[in-house]
Coordinates of C-alpha atoms and ligand atoms in Angstrom, one line a residue:
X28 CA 137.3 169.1 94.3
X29 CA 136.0 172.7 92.6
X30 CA 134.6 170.4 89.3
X31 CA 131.0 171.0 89.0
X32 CA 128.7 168.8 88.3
X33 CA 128.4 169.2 84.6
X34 CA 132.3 168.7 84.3
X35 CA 132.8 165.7 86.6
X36 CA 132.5 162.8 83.4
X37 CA 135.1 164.7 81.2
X38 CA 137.5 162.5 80.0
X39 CA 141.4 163.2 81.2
X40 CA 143.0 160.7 78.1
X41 CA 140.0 161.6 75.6
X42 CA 139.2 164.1 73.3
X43 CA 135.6 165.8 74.3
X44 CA 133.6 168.5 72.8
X45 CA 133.9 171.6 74.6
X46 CA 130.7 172.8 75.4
X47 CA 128.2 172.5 73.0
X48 CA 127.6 168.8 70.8
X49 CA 129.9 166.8 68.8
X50 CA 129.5 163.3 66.8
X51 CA 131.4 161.9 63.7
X52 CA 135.1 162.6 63.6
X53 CA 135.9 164.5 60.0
X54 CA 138.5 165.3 58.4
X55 CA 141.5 163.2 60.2
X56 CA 144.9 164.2 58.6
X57 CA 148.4 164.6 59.8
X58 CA 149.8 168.1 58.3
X59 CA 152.9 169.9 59.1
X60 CA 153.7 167.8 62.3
X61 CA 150.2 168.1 63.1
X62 CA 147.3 165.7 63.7
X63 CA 144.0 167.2 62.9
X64 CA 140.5 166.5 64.2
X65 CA 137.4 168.0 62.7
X66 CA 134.1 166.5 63.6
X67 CA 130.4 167.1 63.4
X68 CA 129.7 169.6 65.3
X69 CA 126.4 171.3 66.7
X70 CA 128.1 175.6 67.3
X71 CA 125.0 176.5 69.1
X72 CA 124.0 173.9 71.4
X73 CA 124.3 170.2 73.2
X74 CA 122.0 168.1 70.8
X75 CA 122.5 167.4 67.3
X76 CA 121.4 170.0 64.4
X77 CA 123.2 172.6 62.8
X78 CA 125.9 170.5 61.6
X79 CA 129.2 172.0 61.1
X80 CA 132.7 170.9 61.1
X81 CA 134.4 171.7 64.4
X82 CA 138.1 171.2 64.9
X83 CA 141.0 170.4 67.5
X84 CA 144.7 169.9 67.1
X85 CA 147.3 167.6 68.4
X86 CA 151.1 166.7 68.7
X87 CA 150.5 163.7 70.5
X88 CA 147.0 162.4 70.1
X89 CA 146.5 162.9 73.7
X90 CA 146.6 166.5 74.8
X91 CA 144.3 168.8 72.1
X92 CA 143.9 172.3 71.4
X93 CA 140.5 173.6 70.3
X94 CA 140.1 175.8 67.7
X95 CA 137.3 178.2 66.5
X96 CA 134.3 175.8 63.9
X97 CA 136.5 175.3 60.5
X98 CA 133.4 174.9 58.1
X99 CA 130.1 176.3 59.5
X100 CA 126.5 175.4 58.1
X101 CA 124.4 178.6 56.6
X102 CA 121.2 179.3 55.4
X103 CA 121.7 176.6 52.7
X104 CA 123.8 173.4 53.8
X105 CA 124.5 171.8 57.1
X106 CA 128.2 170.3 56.6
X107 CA 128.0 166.6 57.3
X108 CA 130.6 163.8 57.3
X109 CA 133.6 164.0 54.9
X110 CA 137.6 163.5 55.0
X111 CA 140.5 165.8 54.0
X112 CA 143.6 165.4 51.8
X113 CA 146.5 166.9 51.2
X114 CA 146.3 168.0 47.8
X115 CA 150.7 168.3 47.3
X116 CA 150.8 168.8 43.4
X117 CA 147.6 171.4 43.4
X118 CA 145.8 169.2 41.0
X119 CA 142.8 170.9 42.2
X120 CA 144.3 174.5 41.0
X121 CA 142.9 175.8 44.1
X122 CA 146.2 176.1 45.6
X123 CA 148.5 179.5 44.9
X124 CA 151.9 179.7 43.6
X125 CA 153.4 178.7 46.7
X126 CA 150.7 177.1 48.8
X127 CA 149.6 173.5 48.1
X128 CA 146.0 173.7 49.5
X129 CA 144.3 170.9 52.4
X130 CA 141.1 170.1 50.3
X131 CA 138.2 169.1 52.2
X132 CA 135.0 166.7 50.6
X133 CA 132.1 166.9 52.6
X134 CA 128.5 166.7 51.9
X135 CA 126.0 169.4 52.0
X136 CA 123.3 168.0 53.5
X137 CA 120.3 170.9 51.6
X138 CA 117.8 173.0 53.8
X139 CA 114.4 173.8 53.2
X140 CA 113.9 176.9 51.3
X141 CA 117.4 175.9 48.9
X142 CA 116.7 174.3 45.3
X143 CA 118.2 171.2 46.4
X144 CA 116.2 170.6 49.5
X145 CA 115.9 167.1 50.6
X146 CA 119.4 166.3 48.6
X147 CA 122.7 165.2 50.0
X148 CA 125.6 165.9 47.9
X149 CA 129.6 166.0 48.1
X150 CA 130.9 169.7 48.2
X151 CA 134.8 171.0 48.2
X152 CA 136.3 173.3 50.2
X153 CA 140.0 174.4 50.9
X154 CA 142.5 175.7 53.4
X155 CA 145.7 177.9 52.4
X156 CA 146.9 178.4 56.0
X157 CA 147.6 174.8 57.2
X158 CA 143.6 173.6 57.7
X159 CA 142.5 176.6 59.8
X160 CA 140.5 178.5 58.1
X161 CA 138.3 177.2 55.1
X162 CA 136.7 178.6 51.5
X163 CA 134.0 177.0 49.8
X164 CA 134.7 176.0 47.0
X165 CA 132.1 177.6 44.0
X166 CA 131.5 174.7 41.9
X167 CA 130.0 173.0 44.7
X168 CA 128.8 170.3 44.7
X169 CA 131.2 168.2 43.0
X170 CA 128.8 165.2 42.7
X171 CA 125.2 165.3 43.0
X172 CA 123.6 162.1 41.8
X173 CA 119.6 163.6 42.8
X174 CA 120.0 161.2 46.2
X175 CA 119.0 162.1 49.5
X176 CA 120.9 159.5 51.3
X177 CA 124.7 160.1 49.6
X178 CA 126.8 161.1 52.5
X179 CA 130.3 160.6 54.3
X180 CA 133.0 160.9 51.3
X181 CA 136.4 159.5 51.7
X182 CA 138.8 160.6 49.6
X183 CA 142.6 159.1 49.6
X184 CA 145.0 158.9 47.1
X185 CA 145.6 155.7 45.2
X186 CA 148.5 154.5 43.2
X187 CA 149.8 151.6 41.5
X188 CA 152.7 150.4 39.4
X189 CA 150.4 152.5 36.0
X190 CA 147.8 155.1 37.6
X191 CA 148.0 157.4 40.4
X192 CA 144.8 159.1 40.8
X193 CA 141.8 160.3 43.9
X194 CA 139.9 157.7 44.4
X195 CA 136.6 158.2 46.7
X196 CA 134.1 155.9 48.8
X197 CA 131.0 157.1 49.9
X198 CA 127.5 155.5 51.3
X199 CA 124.4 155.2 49.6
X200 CA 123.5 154.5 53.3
X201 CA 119.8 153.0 53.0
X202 CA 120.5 151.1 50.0
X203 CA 123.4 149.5 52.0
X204 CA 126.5 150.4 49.5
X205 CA 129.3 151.9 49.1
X206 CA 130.4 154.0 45.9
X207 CA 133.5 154.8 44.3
X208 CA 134.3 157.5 42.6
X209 CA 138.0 158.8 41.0
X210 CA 139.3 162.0 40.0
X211 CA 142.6 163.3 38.6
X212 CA 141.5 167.1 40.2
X213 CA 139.4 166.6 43.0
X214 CA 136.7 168.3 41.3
X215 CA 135.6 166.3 38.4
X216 CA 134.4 162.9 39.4
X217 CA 134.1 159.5 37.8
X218 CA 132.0 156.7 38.6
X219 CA 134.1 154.0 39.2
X220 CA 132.2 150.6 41.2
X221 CA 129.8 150.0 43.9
X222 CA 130.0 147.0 46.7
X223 CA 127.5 146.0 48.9
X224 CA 124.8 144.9 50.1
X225 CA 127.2 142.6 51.9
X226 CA 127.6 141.0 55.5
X227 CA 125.8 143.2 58.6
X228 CA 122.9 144.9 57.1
X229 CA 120.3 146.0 59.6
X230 CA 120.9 149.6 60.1
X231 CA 122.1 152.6 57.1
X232 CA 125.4 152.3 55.9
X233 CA 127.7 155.4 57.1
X234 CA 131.6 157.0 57.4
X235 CA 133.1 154.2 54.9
X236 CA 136.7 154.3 54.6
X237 CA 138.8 151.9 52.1
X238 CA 142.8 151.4 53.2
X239 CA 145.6 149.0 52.1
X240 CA 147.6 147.5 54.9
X241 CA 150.4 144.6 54.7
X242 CA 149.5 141.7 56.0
X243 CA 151.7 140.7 59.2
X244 CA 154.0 143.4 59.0
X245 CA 155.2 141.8 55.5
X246 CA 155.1 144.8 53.1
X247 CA 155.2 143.0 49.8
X248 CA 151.8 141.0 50.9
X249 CA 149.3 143.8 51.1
X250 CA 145.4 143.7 51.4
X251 CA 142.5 146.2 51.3
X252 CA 140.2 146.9 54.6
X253 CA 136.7 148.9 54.1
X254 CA 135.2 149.4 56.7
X255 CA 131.8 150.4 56.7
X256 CA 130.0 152.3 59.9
X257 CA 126.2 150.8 60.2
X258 CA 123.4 152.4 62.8
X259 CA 121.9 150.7 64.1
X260 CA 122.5 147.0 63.5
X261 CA 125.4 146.6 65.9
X262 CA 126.5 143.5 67.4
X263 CA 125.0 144.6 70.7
X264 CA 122.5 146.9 69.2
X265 CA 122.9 150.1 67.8
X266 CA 125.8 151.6 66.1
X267 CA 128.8 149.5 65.5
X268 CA 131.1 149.3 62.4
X269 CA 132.2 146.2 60.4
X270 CA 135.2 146.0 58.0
X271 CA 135.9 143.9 55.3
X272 CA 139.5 142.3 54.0
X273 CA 140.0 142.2 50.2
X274 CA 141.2 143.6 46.7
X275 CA 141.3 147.0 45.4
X276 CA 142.0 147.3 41.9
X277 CA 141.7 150.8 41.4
X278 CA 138.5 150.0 40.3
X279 CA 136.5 147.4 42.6
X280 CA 136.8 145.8 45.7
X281 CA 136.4 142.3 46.0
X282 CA 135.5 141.2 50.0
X283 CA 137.3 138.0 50.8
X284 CA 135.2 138.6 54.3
X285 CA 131.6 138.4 53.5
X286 CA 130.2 135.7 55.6
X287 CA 128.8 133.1 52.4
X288 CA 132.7 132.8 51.3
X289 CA 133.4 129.3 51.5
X290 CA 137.5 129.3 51.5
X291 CA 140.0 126.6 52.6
X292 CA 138.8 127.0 56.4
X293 CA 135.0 126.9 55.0
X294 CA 132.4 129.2 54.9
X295 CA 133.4 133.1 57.5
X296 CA 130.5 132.6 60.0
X297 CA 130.9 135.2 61.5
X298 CA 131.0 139.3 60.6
X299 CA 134.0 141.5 61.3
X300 CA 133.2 144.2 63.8
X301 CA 135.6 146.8 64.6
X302 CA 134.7 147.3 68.2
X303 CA 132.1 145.0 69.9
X304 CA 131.1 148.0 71.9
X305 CA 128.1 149.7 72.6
X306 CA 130.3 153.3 71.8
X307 CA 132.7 152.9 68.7
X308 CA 130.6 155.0 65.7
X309 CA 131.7 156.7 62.7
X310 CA 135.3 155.1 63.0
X311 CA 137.7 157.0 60.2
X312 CA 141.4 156.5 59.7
X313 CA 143.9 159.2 59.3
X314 CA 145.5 160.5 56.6
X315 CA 149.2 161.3 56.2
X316 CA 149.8 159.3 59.1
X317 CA 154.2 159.2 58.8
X318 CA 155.7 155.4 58.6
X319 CA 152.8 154.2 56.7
X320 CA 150.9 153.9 60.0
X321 CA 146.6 153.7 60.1
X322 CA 145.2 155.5 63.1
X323 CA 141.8 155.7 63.5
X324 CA 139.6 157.7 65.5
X325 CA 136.0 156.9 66.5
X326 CA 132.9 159.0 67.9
X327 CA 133.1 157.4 71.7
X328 CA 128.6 156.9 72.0
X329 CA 126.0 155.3 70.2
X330 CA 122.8 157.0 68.6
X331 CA 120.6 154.7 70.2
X332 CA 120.5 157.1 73.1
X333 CA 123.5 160.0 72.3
X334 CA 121.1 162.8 72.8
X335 CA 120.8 162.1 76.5
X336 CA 124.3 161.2 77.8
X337 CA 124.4 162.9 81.4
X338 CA 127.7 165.2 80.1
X339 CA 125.6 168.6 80.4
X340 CA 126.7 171.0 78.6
X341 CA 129.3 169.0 76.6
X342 CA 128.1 166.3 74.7
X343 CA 130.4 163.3 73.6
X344 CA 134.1 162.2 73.9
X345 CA 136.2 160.4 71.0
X346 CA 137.9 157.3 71.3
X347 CA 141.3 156.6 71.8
X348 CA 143.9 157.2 68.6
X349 CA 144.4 153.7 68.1
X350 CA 146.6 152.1 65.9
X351 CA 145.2 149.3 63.3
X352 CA 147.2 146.6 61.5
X353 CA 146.5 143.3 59.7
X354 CA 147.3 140.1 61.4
X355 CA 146.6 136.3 60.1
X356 CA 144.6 134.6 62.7
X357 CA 143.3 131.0 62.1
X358 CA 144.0 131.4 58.5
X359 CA 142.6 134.9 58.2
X360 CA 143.4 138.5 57.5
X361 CA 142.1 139.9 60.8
X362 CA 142.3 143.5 61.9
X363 CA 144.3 144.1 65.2
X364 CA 144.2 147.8 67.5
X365 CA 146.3 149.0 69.9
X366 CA 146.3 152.5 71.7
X367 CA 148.6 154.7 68.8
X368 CA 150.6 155.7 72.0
X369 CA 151.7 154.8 75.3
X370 CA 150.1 157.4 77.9
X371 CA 152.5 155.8 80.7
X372 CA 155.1 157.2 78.2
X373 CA 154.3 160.4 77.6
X374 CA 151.7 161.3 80.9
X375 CA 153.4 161.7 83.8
X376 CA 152.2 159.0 85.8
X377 CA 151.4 159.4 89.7
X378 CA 151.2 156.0 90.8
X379 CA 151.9 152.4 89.0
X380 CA 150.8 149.2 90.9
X381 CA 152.2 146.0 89.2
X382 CA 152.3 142.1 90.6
X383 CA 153.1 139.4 88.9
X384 CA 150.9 136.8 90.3
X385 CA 147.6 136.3 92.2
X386 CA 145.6 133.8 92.8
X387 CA 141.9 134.1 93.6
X388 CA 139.8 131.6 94.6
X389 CA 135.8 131.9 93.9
X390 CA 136.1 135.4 95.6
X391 CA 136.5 138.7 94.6
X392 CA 140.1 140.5 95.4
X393 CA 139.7 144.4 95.7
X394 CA 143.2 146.0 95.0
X395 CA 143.5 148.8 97.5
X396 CA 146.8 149.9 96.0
X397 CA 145.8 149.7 92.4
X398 CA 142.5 152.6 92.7
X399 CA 141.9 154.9 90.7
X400 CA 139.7 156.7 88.0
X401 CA 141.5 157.1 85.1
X402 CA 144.1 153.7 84.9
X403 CA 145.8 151.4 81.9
X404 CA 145.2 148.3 83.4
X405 CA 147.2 145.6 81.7
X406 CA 147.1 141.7 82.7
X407 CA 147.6 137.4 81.7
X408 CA 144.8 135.4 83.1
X409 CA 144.8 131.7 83.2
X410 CA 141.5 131.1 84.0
X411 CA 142.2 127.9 85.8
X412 CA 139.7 125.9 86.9
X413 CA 137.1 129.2 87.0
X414 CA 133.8 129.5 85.5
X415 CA 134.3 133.2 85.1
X416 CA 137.3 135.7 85.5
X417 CA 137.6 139.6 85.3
X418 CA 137.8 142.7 86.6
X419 CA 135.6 145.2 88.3
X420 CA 137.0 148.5 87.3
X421 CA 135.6 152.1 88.7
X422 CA 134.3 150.5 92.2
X423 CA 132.1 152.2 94.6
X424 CA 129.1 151.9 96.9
X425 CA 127.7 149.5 95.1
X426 CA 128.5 150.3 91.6
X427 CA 131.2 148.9 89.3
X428 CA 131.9 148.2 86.0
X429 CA 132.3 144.3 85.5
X430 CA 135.0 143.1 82.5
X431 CA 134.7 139.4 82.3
X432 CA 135.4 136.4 80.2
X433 CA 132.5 133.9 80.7
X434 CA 134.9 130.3 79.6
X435 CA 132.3 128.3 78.9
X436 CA 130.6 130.6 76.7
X437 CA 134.3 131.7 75.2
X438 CA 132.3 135.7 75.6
X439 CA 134.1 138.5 76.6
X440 CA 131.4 140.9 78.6
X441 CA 131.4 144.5 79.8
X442 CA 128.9 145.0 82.1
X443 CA 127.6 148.3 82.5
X444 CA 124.2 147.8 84.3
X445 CA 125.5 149.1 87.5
X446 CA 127.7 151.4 86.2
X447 CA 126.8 154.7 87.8
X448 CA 124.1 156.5 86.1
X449 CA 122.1 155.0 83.5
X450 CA 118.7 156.3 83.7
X451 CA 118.8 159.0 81.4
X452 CA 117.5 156.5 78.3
X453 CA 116.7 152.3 78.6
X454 CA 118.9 151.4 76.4
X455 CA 121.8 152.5 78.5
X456 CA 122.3 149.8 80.9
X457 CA 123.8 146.9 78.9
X458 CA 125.5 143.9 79.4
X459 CA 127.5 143.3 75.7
X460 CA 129.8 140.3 75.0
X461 CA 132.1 139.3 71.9
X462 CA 133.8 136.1 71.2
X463 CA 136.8 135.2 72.6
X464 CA 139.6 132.8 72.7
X465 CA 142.5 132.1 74.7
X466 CA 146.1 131.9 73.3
X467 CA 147.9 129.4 74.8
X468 CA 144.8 128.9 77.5
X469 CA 145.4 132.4 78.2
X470 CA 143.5 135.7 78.3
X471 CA 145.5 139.1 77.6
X472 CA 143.1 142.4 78.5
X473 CA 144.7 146.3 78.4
X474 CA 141.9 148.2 79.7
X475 CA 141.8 151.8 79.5
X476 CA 139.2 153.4 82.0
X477 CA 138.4 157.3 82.3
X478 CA 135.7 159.5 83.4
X479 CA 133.4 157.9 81.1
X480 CA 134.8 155.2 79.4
X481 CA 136.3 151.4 79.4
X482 CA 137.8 150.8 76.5
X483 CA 139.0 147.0 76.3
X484 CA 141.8 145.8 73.7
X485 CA 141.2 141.7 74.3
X486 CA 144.1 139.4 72.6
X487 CA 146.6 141.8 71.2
X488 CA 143.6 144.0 70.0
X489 CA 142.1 141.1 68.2
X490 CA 138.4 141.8 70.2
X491 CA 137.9 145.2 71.6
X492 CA 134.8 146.6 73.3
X493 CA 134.2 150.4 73.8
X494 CA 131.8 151.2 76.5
X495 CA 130.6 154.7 77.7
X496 CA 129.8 154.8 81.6
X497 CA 129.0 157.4 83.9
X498 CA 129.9 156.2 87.5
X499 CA 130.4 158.6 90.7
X500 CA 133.8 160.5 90.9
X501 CA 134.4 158.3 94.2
X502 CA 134.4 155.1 92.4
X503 CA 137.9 154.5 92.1
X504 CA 138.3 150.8 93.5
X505 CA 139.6 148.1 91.1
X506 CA 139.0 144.2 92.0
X507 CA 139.8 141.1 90.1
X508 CA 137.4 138.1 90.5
X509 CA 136.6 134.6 89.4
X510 CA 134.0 132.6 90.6
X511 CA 132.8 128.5 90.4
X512 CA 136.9 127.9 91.1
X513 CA 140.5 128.8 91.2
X514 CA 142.2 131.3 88.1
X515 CA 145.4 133.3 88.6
X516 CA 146.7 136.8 87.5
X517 CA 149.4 137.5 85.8
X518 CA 151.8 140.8 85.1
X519 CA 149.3 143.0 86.2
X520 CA 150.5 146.5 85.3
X521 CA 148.0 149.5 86.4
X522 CA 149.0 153.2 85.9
X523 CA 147.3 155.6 86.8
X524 CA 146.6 159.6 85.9
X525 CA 144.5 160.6 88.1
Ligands
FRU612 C1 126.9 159.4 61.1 C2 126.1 160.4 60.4 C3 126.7 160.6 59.0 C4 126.3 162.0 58.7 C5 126.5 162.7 60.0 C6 125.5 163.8 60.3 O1 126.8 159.5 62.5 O2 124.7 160.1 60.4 O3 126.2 159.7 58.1 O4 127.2 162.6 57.7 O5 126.3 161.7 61.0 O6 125.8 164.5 61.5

């Protein structure tokens, strides 16, 4: 192959920076037929620092289009985390007689030398051509409460049967809470509520996002979901994020998810985490999304050790578009993800291996037929009589990635700690679990793998774990294992785009 070195990890299903440094997805709205992707974005080189927004376009969440930075830092403000809306009524008055402008909140994170140094505080600007080009806006900022740690605005419109109006959540990230704010103009700003400290605490408070979903599909039972990014503090160290299922009022939100609740089922004992994953940061939904649908979109690493990632010159992939709903499980409002499109749909797929069952006895089964680099694996194991079933996925001279399910234990695991390379910091090589439990003494797994990436969707997307790995490009073998006894595998399905 003519890849070089430095290209050889990007991603085929994944956005990834081009060349020079990403992290936090900003900005994520559907407009005109479009989805848009801004995101933290260092212009001038492949580490962190002079944050600006970048931005990329896409029809289809898979294939994206760059496009030149939309909101570059100067000599005052680096641009850090914030959202977009679609402002349809011009209730900003920023619009023009025929253009409804896309208004961006952000916060201007102040250099040294500017009054405000030291200061983070939420700044507009706006875009009359469809999100391409962006003006500050001169008021800025819009709310400055004298904090240096007030960061990541979200801004969405809320309505109910009386009021329709912008509401806001934002971080006061080391005090661990989240601030709302509402506005009839997107300029002037109201303090509304705060929640938190609450649940998973042991890292800052980040990218919050507050969205109302209905409850299994039924859309006269809605709840509210925050969810609330946390570095580190993850569940396997790190950044993670956590989310929360409650009420918005307009005003507060009330957590029915905090872990001291004691409901019906007794006391929640355990927190929420969106992705169990060493790699799922700074997860934001969409806005605009048609049909009602929430789409999220996370920054695919983990700051524990982002600045080295072996991706020379480009640094950082995004997650999968993936689609999130609200599902009662055990008695509880639970969040469930699922890929926000079907890649054996719309990629043209060059080979698909599928069998309906095998059964392996204490032995691993390598699947000469199934190889391949970037795959959907999808599969049923009854883990029989095992100790221990998975997958080894990306299999080479010794190197794989192992995706288990220890049954005693009731863990899912990715094991990453012979990967491919993981030198480049100590905290890379990882072995990271979750809980998990069969349905119907069954275990359902779609796996996405890519360059650099497993991304695991356990139980209908009840558990997922996000992993970042860097193996060699001629690690394409794919096994299924179980050891200490007999399981069986069923309706495997692997495609593959490679
Ligand atoms: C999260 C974060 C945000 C901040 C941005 C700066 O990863 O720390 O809180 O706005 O990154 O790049």
């Amino acid at each position: 192959s003519t890849a070089s070195t430095a290209e050889k990890y990007r991603p085929a299903l994944h956005f990834s920076a081009q060349n020079t440094w990403i992290n936090d997805p900003n900005g994520l709205v559907y407009h005109d037929g479009v989805y848009h992707l801004y995101f933290q974005n260092n212009p001038h080189g492949n580490v962190w620092g002079n944050m600006s927004w970048g931005h990329a376009t896409s029809e289809d969440l898979l294939a994206w289009t760059h496009h030149p930075v939309a909101i570059a830092c100067d000599e005052n403000e680096d641009i850090f985390s914030g959202s977009i809306v679609f402002d349809r009524d011009n209730n900003s008055g920023l619009g023009t007689a025929g253009t409804a402008p896309l208004v961006a909140i952000y916060t201007s994170a102040y250099k040294p030398g500017h009054a405000r140094h030291g200061i983070q505080a939420q700044s507009i600007a706006y875009s009359l051509d469809g999100g391409y080009t962006w003006m500050k806006h001169g008021g800025n900022p819009v709310i400055d409460r004298g904090s240096p740690e007030f960061r990541d605005p979200k801004v969405f419109r809320y309505s109910s049967a009386g009021a329709s109006y912008w509401v806001m959540v934002a971080v006061e990230a080391q005090d661990h809470q989240v601030l709302l704010y509402k506005s009839e103009n997107l300029l002037d700003w109201e303090f509304l509520s705060t929640f938190g400290p609450a649940n998973a605490t042991g890292g800052v408070w980040e990218c919050p996002d507050l969205f109302e979903l209905p409850v299994d599909d039924d859309p006269t039972r809605t709840k509210w979901v925050l969810i609330v990014n946390l570095n580190p503090g993850g569940p396997n160290k790190g950044s993670a994020g956590q989310y929360f299922v409650g009420h918005f009022d307009g005003t507060t939100f009330a957590s029915e998810s905090t872990v001291s609740e004691v409901r019906g089922g007794g006391p929640l004992s355990e927190y929420q985490w969106l992705d169990w994953g060493r790699d799922y940061y700074a997860a934001v939904s969409f806005a605009d999304v048609p049909d009602g649908r929430r789409l999220m979109i996370s920054w695919m690493n983990n700051w524990e050790y982002a600045n080295q990632i072996p991706t020379f010159p480009w640094r950082s992939p995004m997650s999968l578009a993936r689609e999130v709903s609200l599902r009662t499980v055990h008695g509880r409002p639970r969040l469930v993800q699922a890929p926000a499109f079907d890649p054996g749909q719309e990629l043209e797929s060059t080979d698909r291996f599928t069998q309906e069952t095998l059964q392996v006895h204490d032995a691993a089964l390598r699947l000469d037929q199934a190889e391949g680099a970037v795959q959907r694996i999808e599969l049923s194991i009854d883990p029989g009589t095992a100790a221990e079933v998975g997958l080894v996925v990306r299999g080479g001279e010794n190197q794989g990635t192992r995706i288990g399910i220890n049954i005693a234990q009731s863990r899912l695991f990715v094991d990453r700690r012979n990967s491919g390379e993981s030198g480049f910091h100590e905290a890379f090589a990882s072995l990271d679990t979750a809980p998990l439990r069969p349905a119907n003494g069954r275990y359902e797994l779609t796996i996405f793998v890519d360059h650099c990436s497993v991304e695991v969707f356990a139980q209908g997307g009840l558990v997922t774990m996000t992993e970042l790995i860097f193996p060699s490009p001629l690690s394409t073998g794919l096994s299924v294992y179980a050891s200490g006894g007999s399981a069986s595998f069923h309706d495997l399905s692997v495609v593959r785009f490679d």
